[in-house]
Amino acid sequence: MLNKKRGYTAISAVLAATVALAGCGSDKGDGKNAANDGKAAAPNNNAPAEGYTLPIVKDGSVTLSIAARDFPSPYSYTKGFPVWQEIEKRTGIKINWIVTPNDQYNDVMNVKLAAGKDLPDIITLPTADPVKTADDGLIIPLDDLIHKYAPNISKFLKDNPEIDKKMRSPDGKLYAISSVTSGVAFSDPYGILIRQDWLDKLGLKEPKTLDEWYTVLKAFKEKDPNGNGKPDEIPFVPDLKLRGLTIFGSAKGLHLFYSSGYYPDKSGKVQFEWLKPEAKELVVWLNKLYKDGLIDPEFMTKTSDATRANITRSEAGVTNRFLNGKPSFESAMKKAGEQSVVWNLTVPPAADGDKGFYEKYGPISGWYGISKDAKNKEAAIKFLDYIYASEEGNRFVTFGIEGKSYTMVNGQPKLTEFAYKNPEGLDINTALRSLGASPTMPWIRATEGPLSSLVKEIMALDPKSAEQAKKVESYLIESNPYSLPSVEESETLARYQSEITTYVDSTIAKFVTGVEPIDWDKFTNQVKALGIDKVLQVKQKQYDRYKK
């Protein structure tokens, strides 16, 4: 049972919520009255949720303020996208967008939440811990609202018990909803992208082991694969700073990317893998790459936009991205005159004789709650129900505008050439985003069922990317196999994990770049002194609850 505090304390951002700019899935039906698709059982309750008709409110009588991560430049919610204009017409609800660029959002919203007053009605939480935010009294429980007013969310959670379990706090309540990414994990996996045309030009095969990776990156640096006669190639341009380097941990059996090193061993005991000797071996290898000029020397300060600029200028040979980077990079580079470019997703790095792995994205990502200050909570949950899990709302935020970016064929939405052969040369995701689809709001891309249609549609339209996704499917493994922490557990994590994460990230970065010599004993002893045993006790409880 949560203890609702009367004072509103600062929110601890122990873990950064992972947000991908992707679309959501689609349900069945004609979309004329999506919110009334039928009576559905609410989670943990057999009584039916009430339906509602559109518009949700009399046109313009209710305005909801929504705090969200903004689209990347040049797009912004504040510009009045067609998708959201239509959603306002259908629901009758006006939207007051309170948006911040993605890389600034957490800091800005943490300050707002710490003040604890005049909060937006709907908040994209800047933390991976909605339970702590709820205990601070900043967001409200959603179960009763969902049961009474959100039939589509009720039905989706009932039909997807694993997703329902992932979203619930240890007290069994649901305090925020999350985007569902189970389909994205297979159709748009996250991994290492490489310039296949550079490999072909230099007569090299796709690297698999760390030794092979070193050989390829060395050749990219020294053999002028972009053919301009200048030594301007940057073999590996990591995205996400240090985190981008950790994806090579697969070769040492380390789960350092999505799981951040917290992973159960074969006996079910949660380990902090940065303390393993294999982690030192990885850091030594990364240091060798850095000393030899094979890693972007500015990787710790570069933004995603800056790394993309290196890619577009044909300077980068390798980066870490979602598979959708392949058509996006190829489209941008061909538009800039690089017609022979081919980016491919590699199999994950492996040790000799072993099979590497990529940690799966999701199955949930990000948290979206209704604040304590929301003046019309009923309208807020109905609005979320409409855009998140209804057929019509999902179709808007997934496929965009009918007749523009999609048409209905045999009752199913099919993307038009505006999306997959965009006249301005935009890739599918960017074309949809230009209309306001593929949002940073909550969305559903399921693996199976009616909310998986976009996943299947995009794979059918882009067979080359679909082939790459299939190539790595057998290498995908579960990440972060944990339930949400309790309030007490969250306080323990806030006390110890944040400082440990800061120390580990800064020290490993210094080891990789040679700012400090690699003193592994000193490093591991300091991690232990900072209280890693307390963190592991919490992680073990979270893992045991999840498995049960």
Coordinates of C-alpha atoms in Angstrom, one line a residue:
M1 CA 0.0 0.0 0.0
L2 CA 1.5 3.3 -1.0
N3 CA 1.9 6.0 1.7
K4 CA 0.6 9.2 0.2
K5 CA 2.8 12.0 1.5
R6 CA 1.3 15.4 1.9
G7 CA 4.5 17.1 1.0
Y8 CA 5.8 16.7 -2.5
T9 CA 9.5 15.8 -2.6
A10 CA 11.9 15.8 -5.5
I11 CA 11.8 12.9 -7.9
S12 CA 14.8 10.7 -8.1
A13 CA 15.9 9.9 -11.6
V14 CA 17.8 6.8 -10.8
L15 CA 17.2 5.3 -14.2
A16 CA 16.6 7.2 -17.4
A17 CA 13.4 6.1 -19.2
T18 CA 14.1 4.7 -22.6
V19 CA 12.1 6.4 -25.3
A20 CA 12.1 5.5 -28.9
L21 CA 10.5 7.7 -31.5
A22 CA 8.3 5.0 -33.0
G23 CA 4.7 4.7 -34.0
C24 CA 2.0 2.5 -32.4
G25 CA -0.1 -0.4 -33.6
S26 CA -3.6 -0.6 -34.9
D27 CA -6.8 -2.4 -33.8
K28 CA -9.7 -3.8 -35.8
G29 CA -12.9 -2.1 -36.7
D30 CA -14.1 0.8 -39.0
G31 CA -12.9 3.5 -36.6
K32 CA -16.2 5.4 -36.6
N33 CA -16.7 5.0 -32.9
A34 CA -13.5 3.4 -31.7
A35 CA -14.0 4.0 -28.0
N36 CA -17.2 2.0 -28.1
D37 CA -15.6 -1.2 -29.5
G38 CA -17.4 -3.2 -26.8
K39 CA -17.5 -3.8 -23.1
A40 CA -14.2 -5.1 -21.7
A41 CA -13.1 -6.4 -18.3
A42 CA -10.9 -4.1 -16.4
P43 CA -7.6 -5.5 -15.0
N44 CA -8.0 -7.5 -11.9
N45 CA -11.8 -7.0 -12.0
N46 CA -14.5 -8.9 -13.8
A47 CA -17.0 -6.1 -14.0
P48 CA -17.3 -4.3 -17.4
A49 CA -15.8 -0.9 -18.0
E50 CA -18.1 1.7 -19.3
G51 CA -18.0 2.7 -22.9
Y52 CA -18.0 6.3 -24.2
T53 CA -19.0 8.0 -27.4
L54 CA -17.1 10.6 -29.4
P55 CA -16.6 13.4 -28.9
I56 CA -15.5 12.8 -25.4
V57 CA -16.5 16.3 -24.4
K58 CA -18.3 19.2 -26.1
D59 CA -15.9 20.6 -28.6
G60 CA -13.4 22.9 -27.0
S61 CA -14.9 22.7 -23.5
V62 CA -11.9 20.9 -22.0
T63 CA -8.2 21.6 -22.5
L64 CA -5.6 19.1 -21.4
S65 CA -2.0 20.2 -20.8
I66 CA 0.4 17.5 -21.9
A67 CA 4.1 17.4 -21.0
A68 CA 6.0 15.5 -23.6
R69 CA 9.4 15.0 -25.3
D70 CA 9.3 17.0 -28.5
F71 CA 10.0 15.6 -31.9
P72 CA 13.5 16.1 -33.3
S73 CA 14.1 19.2 -35.4
P74 CA 12.5 20.4 -37.6
Y75 CA 9.3 19.0 -36.3
S76 CA 7.5 20.1 -33.1
Y77 CA 4.1 19.4 -31.5
T78 CA 3.7 23.2 -31.2
K79 CA 3.4 23.5 -35.0
G80 CA 0.0 22.0 -35.1
F81 CA 0.4 18.6 -36.8
P82 CA -2.6 17.3 -38.9
V83 CA -2.8 14.1 -36.8
W84 CA -3.3 16.0 -33.5
Q85 CA -5.6 18.5 -35.1
E86 CA -7.8 15.6 -36.2
I87 CA -7.6 14.0 -32.7
E88 CA -8.7 17.3 -31.2
K89 CA -11.7 17.3 -33.6
R90 CA -12.7 13.7 -32.8
T91 CA -12.4 14.0 -29.0
G92 CA -13.5 17.6 -28.6
I93 CA -10.4 18.0 -26.3
K94 CA -8.0 20.8 -27.0
I95 CA -4.3 20.1 -26.3
N96 CA -1.9 22.5 -24.7
W97 CA 1.5 21.0 -25.5
I98 CA 4.3 21.6 -23.0
V99 CA 7.2 20.1 -24.9
T100 CA 11.0 20.1 -24.3
P101 CA 13.8 18.6 -26.6
N102 CA 14.5 15.0 -25.7
D103 CA 18.0 15.6 -24.3
Q104 CA 16.7 18.3 -22.0
Y105 CA 13.4 16.8 -21.0
N106 CA 14.4 14.9 -17.9
D107 CA 16.2 17.9 -16.3
V108 CA 13.4 20.3 -17.0
M109 CA 10.6 18.0 -15.8
N110 CA 12.4 16.9 -12.7
V111 CA 12.6 20.5 -11.6
K112 CA 8.8 20.9 -12.3
L113 CA 8.0 17.8 -10.3
A114 CA 10.2 18.8 -7.5
A115 CA 8.2 22.0 -7.2
G116 CA 5.1 19.9 -6.9
K117 CA 2.5 22.4 -8.1
D118 CA 0.8 23.6 -11.2
L119 CA 1.6 20.3 -12.9
P120 CA 0.4 19.4 -16.4
D121 CA -2.6 17.2 -16.6
I122 CA -0.8 14.3 -18.4
I123 CA 3.0 13.9 -17.8
T124 CA 5.6 11.9 -19.6
L125 CA 7.6 10.9 -16.5
P126 CA 11.3 11.6 -16.5
T127 CA 12.0 8.5 -14.5
A128 CA 11.8 4.7 -14.8
D129 CA 10.1 4.6 -11.4
P130 CA 6.4 5.6 -11.5
V131 CA 5.9 4.1 -8.0
K132 CA 8.1 6.6 -6.4
T133 CA 6.4 9.4 -8.3
A134 CA 3.0 8.2 -7.1
D135 CA 4.2 7.8 -3.5
D136 CA 5.3 11.5 -3.7
G137 CA 1.7 12.3 -4.5
L138 CA 2.4 13.7 -7.9
I139 CA 0.5 11.2 -10.1
I140 CA -2.7 9.4 -9.3
P141 CA -3.6 5.6 -9.3
L142 CA -5.3 4.7 -12.6
D143 CA -7.1 1.4 -11.9
D144 CA -10.5 2.9 -11.0
L145 CA -10.4 5.4 -13.8
I146 CA -9.4 2.6 -16.3
H147 CA -12.1 0.4 -14.9
K148 CA -14.8 3.0 -15.3
Y149 CA -13.8 4.9 -18.4
A150 CA -11.1 3.2 -20.4
P151 CA -12.6 0.0 -22.1
N152 CA -9.8 -0.2 -24.7
I153 CA -7.0 -0.1 -22.2
S154 CA -8.9 -2.6 -20.0
K155 CA -9.2 -5.0 -22.9
F156 CA -5.6 -4.7 -24.0
L157 CA -4.3 -5.4 -20.5
K158 CA -6.6 -8.3 -20.0
D159 CA -5.5 -9.8 -23.3
N160 CA -1.8 -9.2 -22.5
P161 CA -1.2 -10.3 -18.9
E162 CA 2.6 -10.1 -19.2
I163 CA 2.4 -6.5 -20.2
D164 CA -0.1 -5.9 -17.4
K165 CA 2.3 -7.5 -14.9
K166 CA 5.2 -5.3 -16.1
M167 CA 3.2 -2.1 -15.6
R168 CA 2.0 -2.9 -12.0
S169 CA 3.7 -1.9 -8.8
P170 CA 4.3 -4.4 -6.0
D171 CA 1.1 -3.4 -4.4
G172 CA -0.8 -4.6 -7.5
K173 CA -1.8 -1.1 -8.6
L174 CA -1.2 0.7 -11.9
Y175 CA 0.1 4.3 -11.6
A176 CA 1.1 5.0 -15.2
I177 CA 0.8 3.4 -18.6
S178 CA 3.7 2.6 -20.8
S179 CA 4.4 2.3 -24.5
V180 CA 4.4 -1.4 -25.7
T181 CA 7.3 -2.3 -27.8
S182 CA 7.1 -6.1 -28.0
G183 CA 6.7 -6.0 -31.8
V184 CA 9.4 -3.4 -32.3
A185 CA 11.9 -5.7 -30.6
F186 CA 11.7 -8.1 -33.5
S187 CA 10.8 -5.8 -36.4
D188 CA 13.2 -2.9 -35.5
P189 CA 15.9 -4.5 -33.3
Y190 CA 18.6 -2.4 -31.7
G191 CA 22.2 -3.3 -32.6
I192 CA 25.3 -2.4 -34.5
L193 CA 25.0 -0.9 -38.0
I194 CA 27.9 -1.1 -40.4
R195 CA 28.7 0.3 -43.9
Q196 CA 28.3 -2.9 -46.0
D197 CA 29.5 -1.1 -49.1
W198 CA 32.7 -0.2 -47.3
L199 CA 33.2 -3.9 -46.4
D200 CA 32.6 -4.9 -50.0
K201 CA 35.0 -2.3 -51.3
L202 CA 37.8 -3.4 -49.0
G203 CA 37.1 -7.1 -49.6
L204 CA 36.2 -7.7 -45.9
K205 CA 33.5 -9.9 -44.3
E206 CA 31.1 -8.8 -41.6
P207 CA 33.0 -9.0 -38.3
K208 CA 31.9 -11.4 -35.5
T209 CA 34.6 -11.6 -32.9
L210 CA 36.4 -8.7 -31.2
D211 CA 39.6 -9.5 -33.1
E212 CA 37.6 -9.3 -36.4
W213 CA 36.0 -6.1 -35.3
Y214 CA 39.4 -4.6 -34.6
T215 CA 40.7 -5.6 -38.1
V216 CA 37.6 -4.1 -39.8
L217 CA 37.7 -0.8 -37.9
K218 CA 41.5 -0.5 -38.6
A219 CA 40.9 -1.0 -42.3
F220 CA 38.1 1.6 -42.3
K221 CA 40.5 4.1 -40.8
E222 CA 43.5 3.4 -43.0
K223 CA 42.2 2.4 -46.4
D224 CA 40.0 5.4 -47.4
P225 CA 36.7 3.5 -47.9
N226 CA 34.8 6.7 -48.7
G227 CA 37.2 7.3 -51.6
N228 CA 37.7 11.0 -51.1
G229 CA 41.5 10.7 -50.7
K230 CA 41.3 12.2 -47.2
P231 CA 41.9 10.5 -43.8
D232 CA 38.6 11.7 -42.6
E233 CA 36.9 8.3 -41.8
I234 CA 35.8 7.8 -38.2
P235 CA 35.5 4.0 -37.9
F236 CA 33.1 3.8 -35.0
V237 CA 30.8 6.7 -34.1
P238 CA 28.9 5.6 -31.0
D239 CA 25.5 7.0 -30.3
L240 CA 24.4 7.4 -26.6
K241 CA 28.0 8.2 -25.5
L242 CA 29.5 5.5 -23.3
R243 CA 26.4 3.4 -23.4
G244 CA 27.0 3.0 -27.1
L245 CA 30.3 1.2 -26.5
T246 CA 28.7 -1.3 -24.0
I247 CA 26.9 -3.1 -26.8
F248 CA 30.2 -4.8 -27.5
G249 CA 29.8 -6.5 -24.1
S250 CA 28.0 -9.3 -25.8
A251 CA 31.4 -10.7 -26.8
K252 CA 32.2 -11.2 -23.1
G253 CA 28.7 -12.4 -22.1
L254 CA 27.9 -9.1 -20.5
H255 CA 24.5 -7.5 -20.4
L256 CA 25.6 -3.9 -20.2
F257 CA 23.3 -2.1 -22.7
Y258 CA 19.6 -2.2 -21.7
S259 CA 20.2 -4.1 -18.4
S260 CA 23.1 -1.7 -17.4
G261 CA 25.0 -4.7 -16.0
Y262 CA 22.3 -6.0 -13.6
Y263 CA 21.5 -9.5 -14.8
P264 CA 20.8 -12.9 -13.2
D265 CA 23.3 -15.7 -13.7
K266 CA 22.2 -19.2 -14.6
S267 CA 21.4 -20.0 -11.0
G268 CA 19.0 -16.9 -10.8
K269 CA 21.4 -14.8 -8.7
V270 CA 21.5 -11.2 -9.9
Q271 CA 25.0 -10.0 -10.6
F272 CA 26.5 -6.6 -11.3
E273 CA 28.5 -7.5 -14.3
W274 CA 30.8 -4.5 -14.3
L275 CA 32.6 -6.2 -11.4
K276 CA 33.4 -9.3 -13.5
P277 CA 36.9 -9.8 -14.9
E278 CA 35.3 -10.1 -18.4
A279 CA 34.3 -6.4 -18.0
K280 CA 37.9 -5.5 -17.5
E281 CA 38.8 -7.4 -20.7
L282 CA 36.2 -5.4 -22.6
V283 CA 37.5 -2.1 -21.2
V284 CA 41.1 -3.0 -22.2
W285 CA 39.9 -3.8 -25.7
L286 CA 37.9 -0.5 -26.0
N287 CA 40.9 1.4 -24.7
K288 CA 43.0 -0.2 -27.5
L289 CA 40.4 1.0 -30.0
Y290 CA 40.4 4.5 -28.7
K291 CA 44.2 4.8 -28.6
D292 CA 44.4 3.6 -32.2
G293 CA 41.9 6.2 -33.3
L294 CA 39.1 3.8 -34.1
I295 CA 36.5 5.3 -31.8
D296 CA 35.2 8.9 -32.3
P297 CA 37.4 11.0 -29.9
E298 CA 34.4 13.2 -29.2
F299 CA 32.0 10.3 -28.3
M300 CA 31.4 11.4 -24.8
T301 CA 30.1 14.9 -25.8
K302 CA 28.4 14.3 -29.1
T303 CA 24.6 14.4 -29.5
S304 CA 22.6 12.0 -31.7
D305 CA 22.2 14.8 -34.2
A306 CA 26.0 15.3 -34.3
T307 CA 26.7 11.6 -34.9
R308 CA 24.1 11.6 -37.6
A309 CA 26.0 14.4 -39.3
N310 CA 29.1 12.3 -39.4
I311 CA 27.0 9.5 -41.0
T312 CA 25.4 11.7 -43.6
R313 CA 28.9 13.1 -44.6
S314 CA 30.1 9.5 -45.2
E315 CA 32.6 9.7 -42.5
A316 CA 31.3 7.0 -40.1
G317 CA 31.7 3.3 -40.8
V318 CA 29.9 1.8 -37.7
T319 CA 27.3 3.1 -35.2
N320 CA 24.7 1.7 -32.8
R321 CA 21.1 2.3 -33.7
F322 CA 17.7 0.8 -34.2
L323 CA 17.4 -1.0 -37.5
N324 CA 15.3 1.8 -38.8
G325 CA 18.6 3.7 -39.0
K326 CA 19.3 1.7 -42.2
P327 CA 16.6 3.2 -44.5
S328 CA 16.9 6.6 -42.7
F329 CA 20.7 6.8 -43.3
E330 CA 20.6 5.4 -46.8
S331 CA 17.8 7.9 -47.8
A332 CA 19.6 10.9 -46.4
M333 CA 23.0 9.9 -47.9
K334 CA 21.5 9.2 -51.3
K335 CA 19.8 12.6 -51.2
A336 CA 23.3 14.0 -50.6
G337 CA 24.7 12.2 -53.6
E338 CA 26.0 9.0 -52.0
Q339 CA 24.2 6.5 -54.3
S340 CA 26.0 3.3 -53.5
V341 CA 25.6 3.4 -49.7
V342 CA 24.3 0.3 -47.9
W343 CA 24.0 0.1 -44.1
N344 CA 23.4 -3.3 -42.6
L345 CA 22.8 -4.7 -39.1
T346 CA 25.5 -7.0 -37.9
V347 CA 25.1 -10.1 -35.8
P348 CA 26.1 -9.3 -32.2
P349 CA 29.8 -9.5 -31.3
A350 CA 30.7 -12.9 -29.9
A351 CA 33.7 -14.7 -28.3
D352 CA 35.3 -17.5 -30.2
G353 CA 33.0 -20.5 -30.2
D354 CA 30.2 -18.6 -28.4
K355 CA 27.0 -17.0 -29.7
G356 CA 26.6 -13.3 -29.1
F357 CA 23.3 -11.6 -28.2
Y358 CA 21.4 -8.4 -28.5
E359 CA 19.2 -7.4 -25.6
K360 CA 15.6 -6.9 -26.7
Y361 CA 14.1 -3.4 -26.5
G362 CA 11.1 -3.3 -24.1
P363 CA 8.6 -4.9 -23.9
I364 CA 7.5 -1.6 -22.4
S365 CA 9.1 1.8 -22.6
G366 CA 8.5 5.1 -20.9
W367 CA 5.8 6.1 -18.4
Y368 CA 2.8 8.4 -18.8
G369 CA 0.7 9.4 -15.8
I370 CA -2.2 11.7 -14.8
S371 CA -1.0 14.3 -12.4
K372 CA -2.6 15.2 -9.1
D373 CA -3.4 18.7 -10.5
A374 CA -5.5 17.3 -13.5
K375 CA -8.8 19.2 -13.3
N376 CA -10.7 16.7 -15.4
K377 CA -9.3 13.2 -14.7
E378 CA -12.2 11.5 -16.4
A379 CA -11.5 13.3 -19.7
A380 CA -7.7 12.6 -19.3
I381 CA -8.1 8.9 -19.0
K382 CA -10.6 8.8 -21.9
F383 CA -8.2 10.8 -24.0
L384 CA -5.4 8.3 -23.2
D385 CA -7.7 5.4 -23.9
Y386 CA -8.5 6.8 -27.3
I387 CA -5.0 7.6 -28.5
Y388 CA -3.4 4.5 -26.9
A389 CA -5.6 1.5 -27.4
S390 CA -8.7 2.4 -29.5
E391 CA -8.7 1.4 -33.1
E392 CA -9.3 4.9 -34.5
G393 CA -6.9 6.7 -32.2
N394 CA -4.2 4.1 -32.7
R395 CA -4.7 4.4 -36.4
F396 CA -4.1 8.2 -36.2
V397 CA -0.9 8.0 -34.2
T398 CA 0.3 5.0 -36.1
F399 CA -0.6 5.6 -39.8
G400 CA -1.2 9.3 -39.9
I401 CA -4.0 10.8 -42.1
E402 CA -6.2 8.6 -44.3
G403 CA -5.9 9.5 -47.9
K404 CA -2.5 11.1 -47.3
S405 CA -0.2 8.5 -45.6
Y406 CA -2.5 5.5 -45.7
T407 CA -5.6 4.0 -47.3
M408 CA -8.0 1.3 -46.1
V409 CA -7.8 -1.9 -48.1
N410 CA -10.0 -4.8 -47.1
G411 CA -10.5 -3.2 -43.7
Q412 CA -6.8 -2.8 -43.0
P413 CA -4.7 0.3 -43.2
K414 CA -2.0 0.3 -46.0
L415 CA 0.7 3.0 -46.2
T416 CA 0.8 5.1 -49.3
E417 CA 3.8 6.3 -51.4
F418 CA 3.8 9.4 -49.2
A419 CA 5.2 7.1 -46.5
Y420 CA 7.4 4.6 -48.3
K421 CA 8.4 6.6 -51.4
N422 CA 8.2 10.1 -49.9
P423 CA 8.5 12.9 -52.5
E424 CA 10.9 14.7 -50.2
G425 CA 13.1 11.6 -49.7
L426 CA 12.0 11.1 -46.1
D427 CA 12.1 7.6 -44.7
I428 CA 8.9 6.0 -43.4
N429 CA 9.2 7.0 -39.8
T430 CA 10.2 10.6 -40.6
A431 CA 7.4 10.9 -43.2
L432 CA 4.8 9.8 -40.6
R433 CA 6.4 12.0 -38.0
S434 CA 6.0 15.0 -40.3
L435 CA 2.2 14.5 -39.9
G436 CA 2.4 14.0 -36.2
A437 CA 2.3 10.2 -36.2
S438 CA 5.0 8.0 -34.7
P439 CA 4.7 10.1 -31.5
T440 CA 6.5 10.4 -28.3
M441 CA 3.2 9.9 -26.6
P442 CA 2.2 6.3 -25.4
W443 CA 1.7 3.8 -28.3
I444 CA 1.3 0.1 -28.8
R445 CA 3.3 -2.0 -31.3
A446 CA 2.5 -5.5 -30.3
T447 CA 4.0 -8.7 -31.6
E448 CA 0.7 -10.3 -32.5
G449 CA -2.9 -9.3 -32.7
P450 CA -4.8 -6.3 -34.1
L451 CA -2.3 -3.8 -32.6
S452 CA 0.6 -5.3 -34.7
S453 CA -0.5 -4.2 -38.2
L454 CA 2.1 -1.4 -38.6
V455 CA 4.9 -3.7 -37.7
K456 CA 3.8 -6.1 -40.4
E457 CA 3.1 -3.4 -42.9
I458 CA 6.5 -1.8 -42.6
M459 CA 8.3 -5.1 -42.9
A460 CA 6.3 -5.9 -46.0
L461 CA 7.2 -2.6 -47.6
D462 CA 10.9 -2.7 -46.7
P463 CA 12.0 -6.3 -47.4
K464 CA 15.7 -5.4 -47.1
S465 CA 15.2 -4.2 -43.5
A466 CA 12.9 -7.2 -42.8
E467 CA 15.7 -9.5 -44.0
Q468 CA 18.1 -7.8 -41.6
A469 CA 15.6 -8.1 -38.7
K470 CA 15.2 -11.8 -39.5
K471 CA 18.9 -12.2 -39.6
V472 CA 19.4 -11.3 -35.9
E473 CA 16.1 -12.7 -34.5
S474 CA 17.7 -15.8 -33.0
Y475 CA 20.2 -13.6 -31.2
L476 CA 17.6 -11.5 -29.2
I477 CA 17.3 -12.1 -25.5
E478 CA 15.2 -10.6 -22.7
S479 CA 16.6 -7.5 -21.0
N480 CA 15.8 -6.1 -17.5
P481 CA 13.8 -9.1 -16.2
Y482 CA 12.5 -7.2 -13.2
S483 CA 9.2 -6.0 -11.7
L484 CA 8.8 -2.4 -10.5
P485 CA 10.4 -1.6 -7.2
S486 CA 8.4 -1.0 -4.1
V487 CA 8.6 2.5 -2.5
E488 CA 11.1 1.2 0.1
E489 CA 13.1 -0.5 -2.6
S490 CA 13.0 2.7 -4.8
E491 CA 14.4 4.7 -1.9
T492 CA 17.3 2.2 -1.5
L493 CA 18.0 2.5 -5.2
A494 CA 17.8 6.3 -5.0
R495 CA 20.3 6.3 -2.1
Y496 CA 22.9 4.0 -3.7
Q497 CA 22.4 3.3 -7.4
S498 CA 22.6 6.8 -8.7
E499 CA 26.0 7.4 -7.1
I500 CA 27.2 4.0 -8.3
T501 CA 26.0 4.7 -11.9
T502 CA 27.7 8.1 -11.9
Y503 CA 31.0 6.6 -10.6
V504 CA 31.0 3.6 -13.0
D505 CA 30.2 5.7 -16.1
S506 CA 32.8 8.4 -15.3
T507 CA 35.5 5.9 -14.4
I508 CA 34.9 3.5 -17.3
A509 CA 35.0 6.5 -19.7
K510 CA 38.3 7.6 -18.2
F511 CA 39.7 4.1 -18.6
V512 CA 38.6 3.9 -22.2
T513 CA 40.0 7.3 -23.1
G514 CA 43.2 6.8 -21.2
V515 CA 42.6 9.7 -18.9
E516 CA 43.3 7.3 -16.0
P517 CA 45.2 4.0 -16.1
I518 CA 43.0 0.9 -15.7
D519 CA 43.1 0.0 -12.0
W520 CA 40.5 -2.6 -11.8
D521 CA 41.0 -3.5 -8.1
K522 CA 40.5 0.2 -7.1
F523 CA 37.5 0.4 -9.3
T524 CA 35.7 -2.8 -8.0
N525 CA 36.6 -1.9 -4.4
Q526 CA 35.0 1.6 -4.8
V527 CA 31.8 0.1 -6.3
K528 CA 31.5 -2.2 -3.3
A529 CA 32.2 0.6 -0.9
L530 CA 29.4 2.7 -2.5
G531 CA 26.9 0.0 -1.6
I532 CA 26.4 -2.3 -4.6
D533 CA 25.3 -5.1 -2.2
K534 CA 22.3 -3.0 -1.2
V535 CA 21.4 -2.4 -4.8
L536 CA 21.8 -6.1 -5.6
Q537 CA 19.5 -7.1 -2.7
V538 CA 16.7 -4.9 -4.3
K539 CA 17.3 -6.2 -7.8
Q540 CA 17.1 -9.8 -6.5
K541 CA 13.7 -9.1 -4.9
Q542 CA 12.5 -7.5 -8.1
Y543 CA 13.7 -10.4 -10.2
D544 CA 12.2 -13.0 -7.8
R545 CA 8.8 -11.2 -7.9
Y546 CA 8.9 -11.0 -11.7
K547 CA 9.7 -14.7 -12.0
K548 CA 6.9 -15.6 -9.6

